[in-house]
mmCIF file of C-alpha atoms in Angstrom:
data_model
loop_
_atom_site.group_PDB
_atom_site.id
_atom_site.type_symbol
_atom_site.label_atom_id
_atom_site.label_comp_id
_atom_site.label_asym_id
_atom_site.label_seq_id
_atom_site.Cartn_x
_atom_site.Cartn_y
_atom_site.Cartn_z
ATOM 1 C CA MET A 739 -21.188 -11.052 5.502
ATOM 2 C CA PHE A 740 -17.920 -9.213 4.949
ATOM 3 C CA ALA A 741 -15.552 -7.472 7.341
ATOM 4 C CA HIS A 742 -13.224 -4.589 6.580
ATOM 5 C CA VAL A 743 -10.303 -4.114 8.973
ATOM 6 C CA ASP A 744 -7.720 -1.364 9.114
ATOM 7 C CA ILE A 745 -5.044 -0.209 11.539
ATOM 8 C CA ASN A 746 -5.784 3.073 13.280
ATOM 9 C CA ASN A 747 -3.195 5.704 12.290
ATOM 10 C CA CYS A 748 -1.077 2.833 10.989
ATOM 11 C CA TYR A 749 2.407 4.324 10.664
ATOM 12 C CA VAL A 750 2.083 6.354 13.860
ATOM 13 C CA SER A 751 0.741 3.300 15.702
ATOM 14 C CA CYS A 752 3.781 1.256 14.645
ATOM 15 C CA GLU A 753 6.149 3.949 15.929
ATOM 16 C CA THR A 754 4.228 4.357 19.190
ATOM 17 C CA LEU A 755 4.139 0.613 19.780
ATOM 18 C CA PHE A 756 7.922 0.524 20.214
ATOM 19 C CA ASN A 757 8.147 3.947 21.874
ATOM 20 C CA PRO A 758 5.236 4.282 24.328
ATOM 21 C CA SER A 759 6.482 7.704 25.462
ATOM 22 C CA LEU A 760 4.970 9.085 22.230
ATOM 23 C CA ARG A 761 1.425 8.522 23.488
ATOM 24 C CA GLY A 762 -0.429 11.800 23.916
ATOM 25 C CA LYS A 763 2.054 13.725 21.776
ATOM 26 C CA VAL A 764 1.802 15.306 18.341
ATOM 27 C CA VAL A 765 3.386 12.692 16.058
ATOM 28 C CA VAL A 766 3.670 12.752 12.280
ATOM 29 C CA VAL A 767 5.253 10.470 9.699
ATOM 30 C CA LEU A 768 6.605 11.951 6.484
ATOM 31 C CA SER A 769 6.589 10.610 2.930
ATOM 32 C CA ASN A 770 9.569 9.749 0.727
ATOM 33 C CA ASN A 771 12.396 12.259 1.093
ATOM 34 C CA ASP A 772 10.590 13.704 4.130
ATOM 35 C CA GLY A 773 8.336 15.666 1.811
ATOM 36 C CA CYS A 774 4.736 15.505 3.068
ATOM 37 C CA VAL A 775 2.732 14.411 6.086
ATOM 38 C CA ILE A 776 1.267 10.951 5.399
ATOM 39 C CA ALA A 777 0.340 9.807 8.917
ATOM 40 C CA ARG A 778 -0.808 11.712 12.003
ATOM 41 C CA SER A 779 -1.567 10.944 15.604
ATOM 42 C CA ASN A 780 -4.963 12.055 16.909
ATOM 43 C CA GLU A 781 -3.185 14.941 18.625
ATOM 44 C CA ALA A 782 -1.686 16.006 15.278
ATOM 45 C CA LYS A 783 -5.131 15.933 13.688
ATOM 46 C CA ALA A 784 -6.477 18.057 16.562
ATOM 47 C CA ILE A 785 -4.094 20.930 15.810
ATOM 48 C CA GLY A 786 -5.199 21.013 12.174
ATOM 49 C CA LEU A 787 -2.471 19.061 10.383
ATOM 50 C CA LYS A 788 -3.786 17.556 7.162
ATOM 51 C CA MET A 789 -2.784 14.551 5.083
ATOM 52 C CA GLY A 790 -0.472 15.705 2.322
ATOM 53 C CA ASP A 791 0.685 18.880 4.059
ATOM 54 C CA ALA A 792 4.172 19.766 2.810
ATOM 55 C CA GLU A 793 6.669 19.511 5.671
ATOM 56 C CA PHE A 794 8.273 22.883 4.981
ATOM 57 C CA LEU A 795 4.865 24.594 5.095
ATOM 58 C CA VAL A 796 3.925 23.170 8.518
ATOM 59 C CA ARG A 797 7.433 23.177 9.991
ATOM 60 C CA LYS A 798 6.632 26.164 12.229
ATOM 61 C CA THR A 799 3.442 24.523 13.518
ATOM 62 C CA LEU A 800 5.282 21.283 14.246
ATOM 63 C CA LYS A 801 7.944 23.155 16.200
ATOM 64 C CA GLU A 802 5.408 25.171 18.194
ATOM 65 C CA HIS A 803 3.700 21.965 19.376
ATOM 66 C CA ASP A 804 6.941 20.038 20.041
ATOM 67 C CA ALA A 805 5.901 17.491 17.446
ATOM 68 C CA VAL A 806 7.801 14.240 17.061
ATOM 69 C CA ILE A 807 8.654 13.656 13.409
ATOM 70 C CA PHE A 808 9.505 10.366 11.710
ATOM 71 C CA SER A 809 10.659 9.455 8.237
ATOM 72 C CA SER A 810 8.773 6.550 6.654
ATOM 73 C CA ASN A 811 10.148 3.280 8.031
ATOM 74 C CA TYR A 812 8.672 0.900 5.478
ATOM 75 C CA ALA A 813 10.553 -2.148 6.749
ATOM 76 C CA LEU A 814 8.924 -1.759 10.162
ATOM 77 C CA TYR A 815 5.459 -0.964 8.818
ATOM 78 C CA ALA A 816 5.459 -3.861 6.344
ATOM 79 C CA ASP A 817 6.511 -6.338 9.033
ATOM 80 C CA MET A 818 3.842 -5.169 11.476
ATOM 81 C CA SER A 819 1.291 -5.304 8.675
ATOM 82 C CA ALA A 820 2.236 -8.921 7.957
ATOM 83 C CA ARG A 821 1.771 -9.773 11.628
ATOM 84 C CA MET A 822 -1.709 -8.267 11.640
ATOM 85 C CA MET A 823 -2.690 -10.059 8.424
ATOM 86 C CA ASN A 824 -1.507 -13.388 9.845
ATOM 87 C CA ASN A 825 -3.687 -12.796 12.892
ATOM 88 C CA LEU A 826 -6.725 -11.870 10.816
ATOM 89 C CA ALA A 827 -6.338 -15.011 8.711
ATOM 90 C CA ARG A 828 -7.384 -17.064 11.745
ATOM 91 C CA TYR A 829 -10.881 -15.604 11.640
ATOM 92 C CA THR A 830 -11.775 -16.172 7.988
ATOM 93 C CA TYR A 831 -11.644 -18.747 5.241
ATOM 94 C CA MET A 832 -10.609 -16.046 2.754
ATOM 95 C CA LEU A 833 -8.541 -12.913 3.374
ATOM 96 C CA MET A 834 -7.812 -10.181 0.831
ATOM 97 C CA VAL A 835 -4.989 -7.797 1.723
ATOM 98 C CA TYR A 836 -6.183 -4.477 0.284
ATOM 99 C CA SER A 837 -3.262 -2.283 1.349
ATOM 100 C CA ILE A 838 -0.489 -2.226 3.925
ATOM 101 C CA ASP A 839 -2.943 -1.330 6.699
ATOM 102 C CA GLU A 840 -6.282 -2.771 5.605
ATOM 103 C CA ALA A 841 -7.887 -6.035 4.558
ATOM 104 C CA PHE A 842 -11.241 -7.587 3.723
ATOM 105 C CA LEU A 843 -12.406 -10.800 5.384
ATOM 106 C CA ALA A 844 -15.081 -13.141 4.076
ATOM 107 C CA LEU A 845 -17.265 -14.129 7.030
ATOM 108 C CA GLY A 846 -19.754 -16.171 5.018
ATOM 109 C CA ASN A 847 -23.279 -16.876 6.148
ATOM 110 C CA ILE A 848 -22.730 -17.084 9.900
ATOM 111 C CA LYS A 849 -26.188 -16.356 11.271
ATOM 112 C CA ALA A 850 -25.626 -18.746 14.144
ATOM 113 C CA ILE A 851 -22.769 -16.584 15.444
ATOM 114 C CA ASP A 852 -23.195 -13.403 17.462
ATOM 115 C CA LEU A 853 -21.425 -10.996 15.112
ATOM 116 C CA GLU A 854 -20.985 -8.319 17.775
ATOM 117 C CA LYS A 855 -19.087 -10.717 20.042
ATOM 118 C CA HIS A 856 -17.169 -12.240 17.134
ATOM 119 C CA VAL A 857 -15.928 -8.867 15.897
ATOM 120 C CA ALA A 858 -15.110 -7.723 19.424
ATOM 121 C CA THR A 859 -12.981 -10.857 19.800
ATOM 122 C CA ILE A 860 -11.109 -10.095 16.582
ATOM 123 C CA SER A 861 -10.376 -6.519 17.701
ATOM 124 C CA ARG A 862 -9.293 -7.596 21.186
ATOM 125 C CA ASN A 863 -7.075 -10.463 20.041
ATOM 126 C CA VAL A 864 -5.293 -8.468 17.329
ATOM 127 C CA MET A 865 -4.438 -5.842 19.948
ATOM 128 C CA ARG A 866 -3.232 -8.545 22.325
ATOM 129 C CA ASP A 867 -1.101 -10.359 19.753
ATOM 130 C CA THR A 868 0.342 -7.421 17.794
ATOM 131 C CA GLY A 869 -0.140 -4.339 19.947
ATOM 132 C CA LEU A 870 -1.956 -2.608 17.080
ATOM 133 C CA SER A 871 -5.356 -0.956 17.491
ATOM 134 C CA ILE A 872 -7.765 -1.765 14.656
ATOM 135 C CA THR A 873 -11.226 -0.757 13.533
ATOM 136 C CA VAL A 874 -13.612 -3.350 12.099
ATOM 137 C CA GLY A 875 -16.640 -2.714 9.926
ATOM 138 C CA VAL A 876 -19.048 -5.520 9.006
ATOM 139 C CA GLY A 877 -21.756 -5.543 6.347
ATOM 140 C CA PRO A 878 -23.480 -7.745 3.765
ATOM 141 C CA THR A 879 -21.300 -6.263 0.979
ATOM 142 C CA MET A 880 -17.712 -5.059 0.753
ATOM 143 C CA ALA A 881 -18.846 -1.461 0.193
ATOM 144 C CA LEU A 882 -21.074 -1.532 3.283
ATOM 145 C CA ALA A 883 -18.282 -3.140 5.331
ATOM 146 C CA LYS A 884 -15.955 -0.300 4.318
ATOM 147 C CA LEU A 885 -18.681 2.241 5.083
ATOM 148 C CA ALA A 886 -19.268 0.635 8.488
ATOM 149 C CA ASN A 887 -15.569 0.934 9.252
ATOM 150 C CA LYS A 888 -15.499 4.663 8.497
ATOM 151 C CA ALA A 889 -18.752 5.245 10.374
ATOM 152 C CA SER A 890 -17.307 3.408 13.359
ATOM 153 C CA LYS A 891 -14.338 5.803 13.454
ATOM 154 C CA LYS A 892 -16.656 8.810 13.316
ATOM 155 C CA MET A 893 -18.544 7.372 16.295
ATOM 156 C CA GLY A 894 -15.337 6.768 18.243
ATOM 157 C CA ARG A 895 -15.919 3.010 18.306
ATOM 158 C CA ASN A 896 -13.639 0.032 17.579
ATOM 159 C CA PHE A 897 -16.206 -1.774 15.434
ATOM 160 C CA LEU A 898 -19.629 -1.487 13.849
ATOM 161 C CA VAL A 899 -21.834 -4.304 12.538
ATOM 162 C CA LEU A 900 -24.477 -3.540 9.898
ATOM 163 C CA ASP A 901 -26.424 -6.795 9.872
ATOM 164 C CA THR A 902 -29.970 -5.487 9.522
ATOM 165 C CA GLU A 903 -31.707 -3.166 7.080
ATOM 166 C CA SER A 904 -32.591 -0.736 9.864
ATOM 167 C CA LYS A 905 -28.935 -0.409 10.935
ATOM 168 C CA ILE A 906 -27.842 0.137 7.340
ATOM 169 C CA ASP A 907 -30.559 2.755 6.727
ATOM 170 C CA GLU A 908 -29.601 4.645 9.869
ATOM 171 C CA VAL A 909 -25.919 4.925 8.903
ATOM 172 C CA VAL A 910 -26.263 5.712 5.179
ATOM 173 C CA ARG A 911 -28.851 8.415 5.889
ATOM 174 C CA THR A 912 -26.192 10.952 6.934
ATOM 175 C CA PHE A 913 -22.997 9.361 5.609
ATOM 176 C CA PRO A 914 -21.173 11.876 3.309
ATOM 177 C CA ILE A 915 -21.048 10.702 -0.295
ATOM 178 C CA GLU A 916 -17.402 11.816 -0.643
ATOM 179 C CA ASP A 917 -16.422 9.277 2.030
ATOM 180 C CA VAL A 918 -18.049 6.334 0.260
ATOM 181 C CA TRP A 919 -15.577 3.753 -1.048
ATOM 182 C CA GLY A 920 -15.156 4.147 -4.804
ATOM 183 C CA VAL A 921 -16.376 7.749 -5.064
ATOM 184 C CA GLY A 922 -13.373 9.659 -6.342
ATOM 185 C CA ARG A 923 -13.122 13.302 -7.320
ATOM 186 C CA GLN A 924 -14.590 12.761 -10.792
ATOM 187 C CA TYR A 925 -17.616 10.834 -9.522
ATOM 188 C CA TYR A 926 -18.055 13.252 -6.625
ATOM 189 C CA GLU A 927 -18.351 16.211 -9.004
ATOM 190 C CA LYS A 928 -20.947 14.387 -11.125
ATOM 191 C CA LEU A 929 -22.962 13.358 -8.064
ATOM 192 C CA THR A 930 -22.851 16.887 -6.661
ATOM 193 C CA GLU A 931 -24.385 18.137 -9.914
ATOM 194 C CA LEU A 932 -27.179 15.606 -9.377
ATOM 195 C CA GLY A 933 -27.803 16.941 -5.866
ATOM 196 C CA VAL A 934 -26.294 13.917 -4.094
ATOM 197 C CA THR A 935 -24.639 14.706 -0.752
ATOM 198 C CA THR A 936 -25.142 11.513 1.247
ATOM 199 C CA ALA A 937 -25.009 7.776 0.662
ATOM 200 C CA GLU A 938 -28.792 7.706 1.040
ATOM 201 C CA ASP A 939 -29.192 10.306 -1.729
ATOM 202 C CA PHE A 940 -27.051 8.103 -3.943
ATOM 203 C CA ARG A 941 -29.127 5.005 -3.183
ATOM 204 C CA ARG A 942 -32.288 6.844 -4.227
ATOM 205 C CA LEU A 943 -30.976 7.405 -7.741
ATOM 206 C CA LYS A 944 -32.332 5.087 -10.404
ATOM 207 C CA PRO A 945 -29.855 2.327 -11.365
ATOM 208 C CA ASP A 946 -29.998 3.272 -15.064
ATOM 209 C CA LEU A 947 -29.116 6.890 -14.245
ATOM 210 C CA VAL A 948 -26.182 5.741 -12.111
ATOM 211 C CA ARG A 949 -24.883 3.532 -14.900
ATOM 212 C CA GLN A 950 -25.225 6.371 -17.387
ATOM 213 C CA HIS A 951 -23.126 8.780 -15.313
ATOM 214 C CA MET A 952 -20.782 6.366 -13.487
ATOM 215 C CA THR A 953 -20.455 3.331 -15.802
ATOM 216 C CA VAL A 954 -20.679 -0.228 -14.504
ATOM 217 C CA GLN A 955 -18.400 0.485 -11.520
ATOM 218 C CA GLY A 956 -20.789 3.086 -10.167
ATOM 219 C CA TRP A 957 -23.735 0.765 -10.782
ATOM 220 C CA ARG A 958 -22.017 -1.965 -8.754
ATOM 221 C CA LEU A 959 -21.425 0.458 -5.894
ATOM 222 C CA HIS A 960 -25.076 1.479 -6.030
ATOM 223 C CA GLN A 961 -26.151 -2.166 -5.785
ATOM 224 C CA GLU A 962 -23.739 -2.843 -2.938
ATOM 225 C CA LEU A 963 -25.115 0.041 -0.882
ATOM 226 C CA TRP A 964 -28.494 -1.707 -1.182
ATOM 227 C CA GLY A 965 -26.924 -4.863 0.258
ATOM 228 C CA LYS A 966 -26.520 -6.726 -3.037
ATOM 229 C CA PRO A 967 -22.940 -8.088 -3.362
ATOM 230 C CA CYS A 968 -21.215 -7.261 -6.654
ATOM 231 C CA ASN A 969 -17.581 -7.432 -5.502
ATOM 232 C CA VAL A 970 -15.882 -10.590 -4.344
ATOM 233 C CA ILE A 971 -12.921 -11.268 -2.101
ATOM 234 C CA LYS A 972 -10.117 -12.852 -4.056
ATOM 235 C CA ASP A 973 -7.875 -15.445 -2.440
ATOM 236 C CA VAL A 974 -5.145 -14.902 -5.050
ATOM 237 C CA ALA A 975 -3.122 -11.840 -5.949
ATOM 238 C CA ASP A 976 -4.556 -9.489 -8.565
ATOM 239 C CA ARG A 977 -1.955 -9.918 -11.280
ATOM 240 C CA SER A 978 -3.573 -7.556 -13.757
ATOM 241 C CA LYS A 979 -2.178 -4.397 -12.136
ATOM 242 C CA GLY A 980 1.468 -5.395 -12.192
ATOM 243 C CA ILE A 981 4.125 -4.914 -9.525
ATOM 244 C CA GLU A 982 6.143 -1.735 -9.218
ATOM 245 C CA SER A 983 9.023 -0.380 -7.173
ATOM 246 C CA SER A 984 10.167 3.234 -7.444
ATOM 247 C CA GLN A 985 11.694 5.929 -5.313
ATOM 248 C CA SER A 986 12.857 9.525 -5.574
ATOM 249 C CA PHE A 987 16.534 10.260 -4.960
ATOM 250 C CA ASN A 988 17.636 12.417 -2.052
ATOM 251 C CA THR A 989 19.267 14.749 -4.575
ATOM 252 C CA TYR A 990 19.491 15.028 -8.343
ATOM 253 C CA GLN A 991 21.473 12.253 -10.027
ATOM 254 C CA THR A 992 23.428 12.738 -13.237
ATOM 255 C CA GLU A 993 25.838 9.783 -13.176
ATOM 256 C CA LEU A 994 24.748 6.504 -14.762
ATOM 257 C CA GLY A 995 26.478 4.382 -12.111
ATOM 258 C CA GLN A 996 24.395 5.743 -9.241
ATOM 259 C CA ILE A 997 21.155 5.395 -11.200
ATOM 260 C CA GLU A 998 22.073 1.816 -12.128
ATOM 261 C CA GLU A 999 22.395 0.918 -8.439
ATOM 262 C CA ALA A 1000 18.951 2.340 -7.702
ATOM 263 C CA THR A 1001 17.405 0.541 -10.684
ATOM 264 C CA ALA A 1002 19.014 -2.730 -9.602
ATOM 265 C CA MET A 1003 17.559 -2.298 -6.121
ATOM 266 C CA HIS A 1004 14.070 -1.743 -7.555
ATOM 267 C CA ALA A 1005 14.451 -4.785 -9.808
ATOM 268 C CA ALA A 1006 15.416 -6.885 -6.770
ATOM 269 C CA THR A 1007 12.416 -5.578 -4.827
ATOM 270 C CA VAL A 1008 10.069 -6.467 -7.682
ATOM 271 C CA ALA A 1009 11.621 -9.945 -7.856
ATOM 272 C CA VAL A 1010 10.996 -10.539 -4.150
ATOM 273 C CA LYS A 1011 7.374 -9.412 -4.463
ATOM 274 C CA LEU A 1012 6.871 -11.748 -7.404
ATOM 275 C CA ARG A 1013 8.208 -14.705 -5.434
ATOM 276 C CA GLN A 1014 6.084 -13.809 -2.422
ATOM 277 C CA GLN A 1015 2.911 -14.094 -4.483
ATOM 278 C CA LYS A 1016 4.234 -17.097 -6.422
ATOM 279 C CA SER A 1017 4.223 -15.265 -9.732
ATOM 280 C CA MET A 1018 6.527 -14.586 -12.643
ATOM 281 C CA ALA A 1019 6.813 -11.619 -14.999
ATOM 282 C CA MET A 1020 6.835 -11.668 -18.775
ATOM 283 C CA ALA A 1021 7.562 -7.952 -19.308
ATOM 284 C CA LEU A 1022 9.456 -5.180 -17.520
ATOM 285 C CA THR A 1023 9.128 -1.414 -17.814
ATOM 286 C CA ILE A 1024 12.039 0.746 -16.697
ATOM 287 C CA TYR A 1025 11.688 4.518 -16.489
ATOM 288 C CA LEU A 1026 13.491 7.699 -15.470
ATOM 289 C CA ARG A 1027 12.019 11.020 -14.338
ATOM 290 C CA THR A 1028 13.338 14.534 -13.961
ATOM 291 C CA ASN A 1029 11.625 17.029 -11.653
ATOM 292 C CA LYS A 1030 8.604 18.363 -13.531
ATOM 293 C CA HIS A 1031 8.140 21.068 -10.896
ATOM 294 C CA ASN A 1032 11.582 22.569 -11.539
ATOM 295 C CA VAL A 1033 11.094 24.604 -14.705
ATOM 296 C CA THR A 1034 14.743 25.716 -14.714
ATOM 297 C CA HIS A 1035 15.864 22.179 -15.600
ATOM 298 C CA ASP A 1036 15.535 20.431 -18.947
ATOM 299 C CA GLN A 1037 12.874 17.720 -18.723
ATOM 300 C CA HIS A 1038 13.302 14.073 -19.702
ATOM 301 C CA TYR A 1039 10.853 11.209 -18.998
ATOM 302 C CA PRO A 1040 12.202 8.185 -20.887
ATOM 303 C CA SER A 1041 10.865 4.654 -20.449
ATOM 304 C CA ILE A 1042 11.282 1.309 -22.143
ATOM 305 C CA THR A 1043 9.334 -1.946 -21.942
ATOM 306 C CA VAL A 1044 11.251 -5.160 -22.427
ATOM 307 C CA LYS A 1045 9.652 -8.523 -23.103
ATOM 308 C CA VAL A 1046 11.335 -11.194 -20.986
ATOM 309 C CA SER A 1047 12.383 -14.146 -23.132
ATOM 310 C CA PHE A 1048 11.503 -16.591 -20.371
ATOM 311 C CA ALA A 1049 9.013 -15.686 -17.605
ATOM 312 C CA THR A 1050 10.967 -15.301 -14.399
ATOM 313 C CA ASN A 1051 11.046 -13.978 -10.850
ATOM 314 C CA SER A 1052 14.789 -14.396 -10.445
ATOM 315 C CA THR A 1053 16.565 -11.470 -8.804
ATOM 316 C CA GLN A 1054 19.673 -12.005 -10.925
ATOM 317 C CA GLU A 1055 17.786 -12.211 -14.209
ATOM 318 C CA LEU A 1056 15.481 -9.260 -13.551
ATOM 319 C CA THR A 1057 18.379 -7.112 -12.367
ATOM 320 C CA ARG A 1058 20.421 -7.901 -15.480
ATOM 321 C CA ILE A 1059 17.541 -7.035 -17.804
ATOM 322 C CA CYS A 1060 16.661 -3.801 -16.003
ATOM 323 C CA VAL A 1061 20.224 -2.489 -15.892
ATOM 324 C CA GLN A 1062 20.670 -3.169 -19.615
ATOM 325 C CA ALA A 1063 17.368 -1.437 -20.378
ATOM 326 C CA LEU A 1064 18.338 1.562 -18.258
ATOM 327 C CA ARG A 1065 21.512 2.049 -20.305
ATOM 328 C CA ALA A 1066 19.356 2.243 -23.423
ATOM 329 C CA ILE A 1067 17.223 5.150 -22.152
ATOM 330 C CA TYR A 1068 19.713 7.094 -20.021
ATOM 331 C CA GLN A 1069 21.015 10.324 -21.492
ATOM 332 C CA PRO A 1070 23.751 12.446 -19.891
ATOM 333 C CA GLY A 1071 23.131 16.074 -19.081
ATOM 334 C CA TYR A 1072 19.809 15.668 -17.271
ATOM 335 C CA ASN A 1073 19.122 15.995 -13.531
ATOM 336 C CA TYR A 1074 17.208 12.805 -12.774
ATOM 337 C CA LEU A 1075 15.067 12.709 -9.644
ATOM 338 C CA LYS A 1076 13.462 9.271 -9.840
ATOM 339 C CA THR A 1077 13.768 5.827 -11.355
ATOM 340 C CA GLY A 1078 11.487 2.818 -11.185
ATOM 341 C CA VAL A 1079 10.759 -0.700 -12.373
ATOM 342 C CA ARG A 1080 7.331 -2.153 -13.188
ATOM 343 C CA ALA A 1081 6.657 -5.834 -13.868
ATOM 344 C CA THR A 1082 3.677 -6.714 -16.073
ATOM 345 C CA GLY A 1083 2.422 -9.757 -17.913
ATOM 346 C CA ILE A 1084 2.343 -11.508 -14.539
ATOM 347 C CA ILE A 1085 1.412 -15.185 -14.515
ATOM 348 C CA PRO A 1086 1.294 -17.844 -11.785
ATOM 349 C CA ALA A 1087 4.654 -19.537 -11.269
ATOM 350 C CA GLY A 1088 3.082 -22.913 -12.004
ATOM 351 C CA GLU A 1089 1.838 -21.865 -15.440
ATOM 352 C CA VAL A 1090 5.124 -20.993 -17.149
ATOM 353 C CA GLN A 1091 5.288 -22.070 -20.784
ATOM 354 C CA TYR A 1092 8.593 -23.829 -21.381
ATOM 355 C CA ASN A 1093 10.496 -23.560 -24.657
ATOM 356 C CA LEU A 1094 11.797 -26.723 -26.290
ATOM 357 C CA PHE A 1095 14.650 -24.806 -27.914
ATOM 358 C CA SER A 1096 15.749 -22.829 -24.836
ATOM 359 C CA ASN A 1097 18.529 -23.902 -22.509
ATOM 360 C CA TYR A 1098 17.533 -21.427 -19.780
ATOM 361 C CA ASP A 1099 18.090 -23.114 -16.418
ATOM 362 C CA ASN A 1100 15.094 -21.928 -14.418
ATOM 363 C CA SER A 1101 15.652 -24.412 -11.569
ATOM 364 C CA LYS A 1102 19.120 -23.018 -10.882
ATOM 365 C CA GLN A 1103 17.819 -19.449 -10.772
ATOM 366 C CA GLN A 1104 14.971 -20.497 -8.481
ATOM 367 C CA ALA A 1105 17.349 -22.233 -6.081
ATOM 368 C CA LEU A 1106 19.661 -19.224 -5.939
ATOM 369 C CA SER A 1107 16.818 -16.759 -5.385
ATOM 370 C CA GLY A 1108 15.315 -19.012 -2.734
ATOM 371 C CA LEU A 1109 18.652 -19.111 -0.916
ATOM 372 C CA MET A 1110 18.809 -15.290 -0.956
ATOM 373 C CA ASP A 1111 15.289 -15.108 0.482
ATOM 374 C CA ASP A 1112 16.169 -17.513 3.292
ATOM 375 C CA ILE A 1113 19.318 -15.607 4.263
ATOM 376 C CA ASN A 1114 17.575 -12.215 4.141
ATOM 377 C CA ALA A 1115 14.672 -13.565 6.175
ATOM 378 C CA ARG A 1116 17.091 -14.695 8.865
ATOM 379 C CA TYR A 1117 19.601 -11.855 8.933
ATOM 380 C CA GLY A 1118 17.532 -8.914 7.715
ATOM 381 C CA ARG A 1119 16.501 -7.470 4.395
ATOM 382 C CA GLY A 1120 19.491 -6.646 2.216
ATOM 383 C CA ALA A 1121 21.928 -8.864 4.103
ATOM 384 C CA LEU A 1122 22.589 -10.626 0.803
ATOM 385 C CA ARG A 1123 22.056 -8.820 -2.495
ATOM 386 C CA VAL A 1124 23.429 -8.653 -5.997
ATOM 387 C CA ALA A 1125 26.535 -6.528 -6.504
ATOM 388 C CA ALA A 1126 24.744 -4.260 -8.976
ATOM 389 C CA GLU A 1127 22.800 -2.721 -6.065
ATOM 390 C CA GLY A 1128 26.016 -1.206 -4.729
ATOM 391 C CA TYR A 1129 27.039 -0.724 -1.127
ATOM 392 C CA ALA A 1130 27.262 2.955 -0.139
ATOM 393 C CA LYS A 1131 23.939 3.927 -1.745
ATOM 394 C CA THR A 1132 24.608 7.659 -1.663
ATOM 395 C CA TRP A 1133 21.523 8.079 -3.868
ATOM 396 C CA LYS A 1134 19.120 6.853 -1.179
ATOM 397 C CA MET A 1135 16.162 9.029 -0.387
ATOM 398 C CA LYS A 1136 16.304 11.585 2.406
ATOM 399 C CA GLN A 1137 15.336 10.061 5.776
ATOM 400 C CA GLU A 1138 16.523 12.421 8.486
ATOM 401 C CA PHE A 1139 14.034 11.190 11.084
ATOM 402 C CA LEU A 1140 14.185 7.439 10.518
ATOM 403 C CA SER A 1141 13.401 5.256 13.535
ATOM 404 C CA LYS A 1142 14.930 1.862 14.248
ATOM 405 C CA GLN A 1143 13.916 -1.306 12.420
ATOM 406 C CA TYR A 1144 12.824 -2.971 15.621
ATOM 407 C CA THR A 1145 11.547 -6.198 14.090
ATOM 408 C CA THR A 1146 13.733 -6.719 11.021
ATOM 409 C CA ASN A 1147 17.272 -5.802 12.118
ATOM 410 C CA TRP A 1148 19.142 -7.645 14.876
ATOM 411 C CA ARG A 1149 21.027 -4.466 15.827
ATOM 412 C CA ASP A 1150 17.766 -2.624 16.494
ATOM 413 C CA ILE A 1151 15.931 -5.313 18.436
ATOM 414 C CA VAL A 1152 14.367 -4.147 21.698
ATOM 415 C CA VAL A 1153 16.342 -5.262 24.744
ATOM 416 C CA ALA A 1154 14.467 -6.023 27.967
ATOM 417 C CA LYS A 1155 16.324 -4.982 31.122
#
């Protein structure tokens, strides 16, 4: 059996947790540069606000309903996510973090355990220990666990266990095909042409027909909806996708110095993520973007991929490489809106191939990076950073409604009176 867990209205829940007066109000969280709605309270959903709504288009509606608006506070959300994941790890022998607000748990073959009570305990204890409300879906495959989670929300329940064929049949009979995990827009259009509107309609298709129209991924989903596991929970990070950090500027940037600071910050973020998953990178891609939606500006989308001479996760080394690469692709005269860094060729830190003819001191870099991690863990993210990241950071993205970093900054810690 598998369990799928996610935080209800994650970003809004994190804000409400530290500001209980928000309960019952219309609350929204905006994306980078306060552009679009990416999280909504139930009250916000009730007045018709949709995911992805541009802030300037719904500004009047937000004002009419006295909505409380927040900029994305990723430091807070990431920390609360880590707390939830640590709690969930107590209830499984293998946990796969799927995103910042959701995870899969391997429950194994636990027929001797009352799954209803077990899942209720997980939900209750996570709320007690973190203050976050979660929904849990359980099924014999990862796809059915995800489906159970969504069905549970539609029913207004905290959890749903699909442990018998009759329970599975009852739920998939009316479950919309567009809400099934793995059915994107392209697959949805193909399935609509085949007359498929529910998960049950999809299950009735012949496996060969599914494979013909949806390749092996669709075939696996088809098998999983019949209770035959084709996906597995991985206890190690998926290194094939790479690690990326990027961000839009709060205004157009034309000066190389400002863009260098942003690139250095992204390189440092990638380095931290590599160390967290005990990995190293063998290649780095650095890119710049102008605003493709502004047709009055000249467009420029340069990028460069650099092979690292010695696999590393050192903040100093990655920052140096990225800044040098940026200088190679930057061209004056363009209004740049975004820069980013992507690490690829990721390998486990314990599998680095050493070079007999290289004098690169990896141990020194590791010690220095480890010291930075320890200091930042104690005094807050960014307390110690490389000089290339700058100090003023006038290029930072727009965050007019940013809340406090209650759990990661000593100055913002909640004081009990």
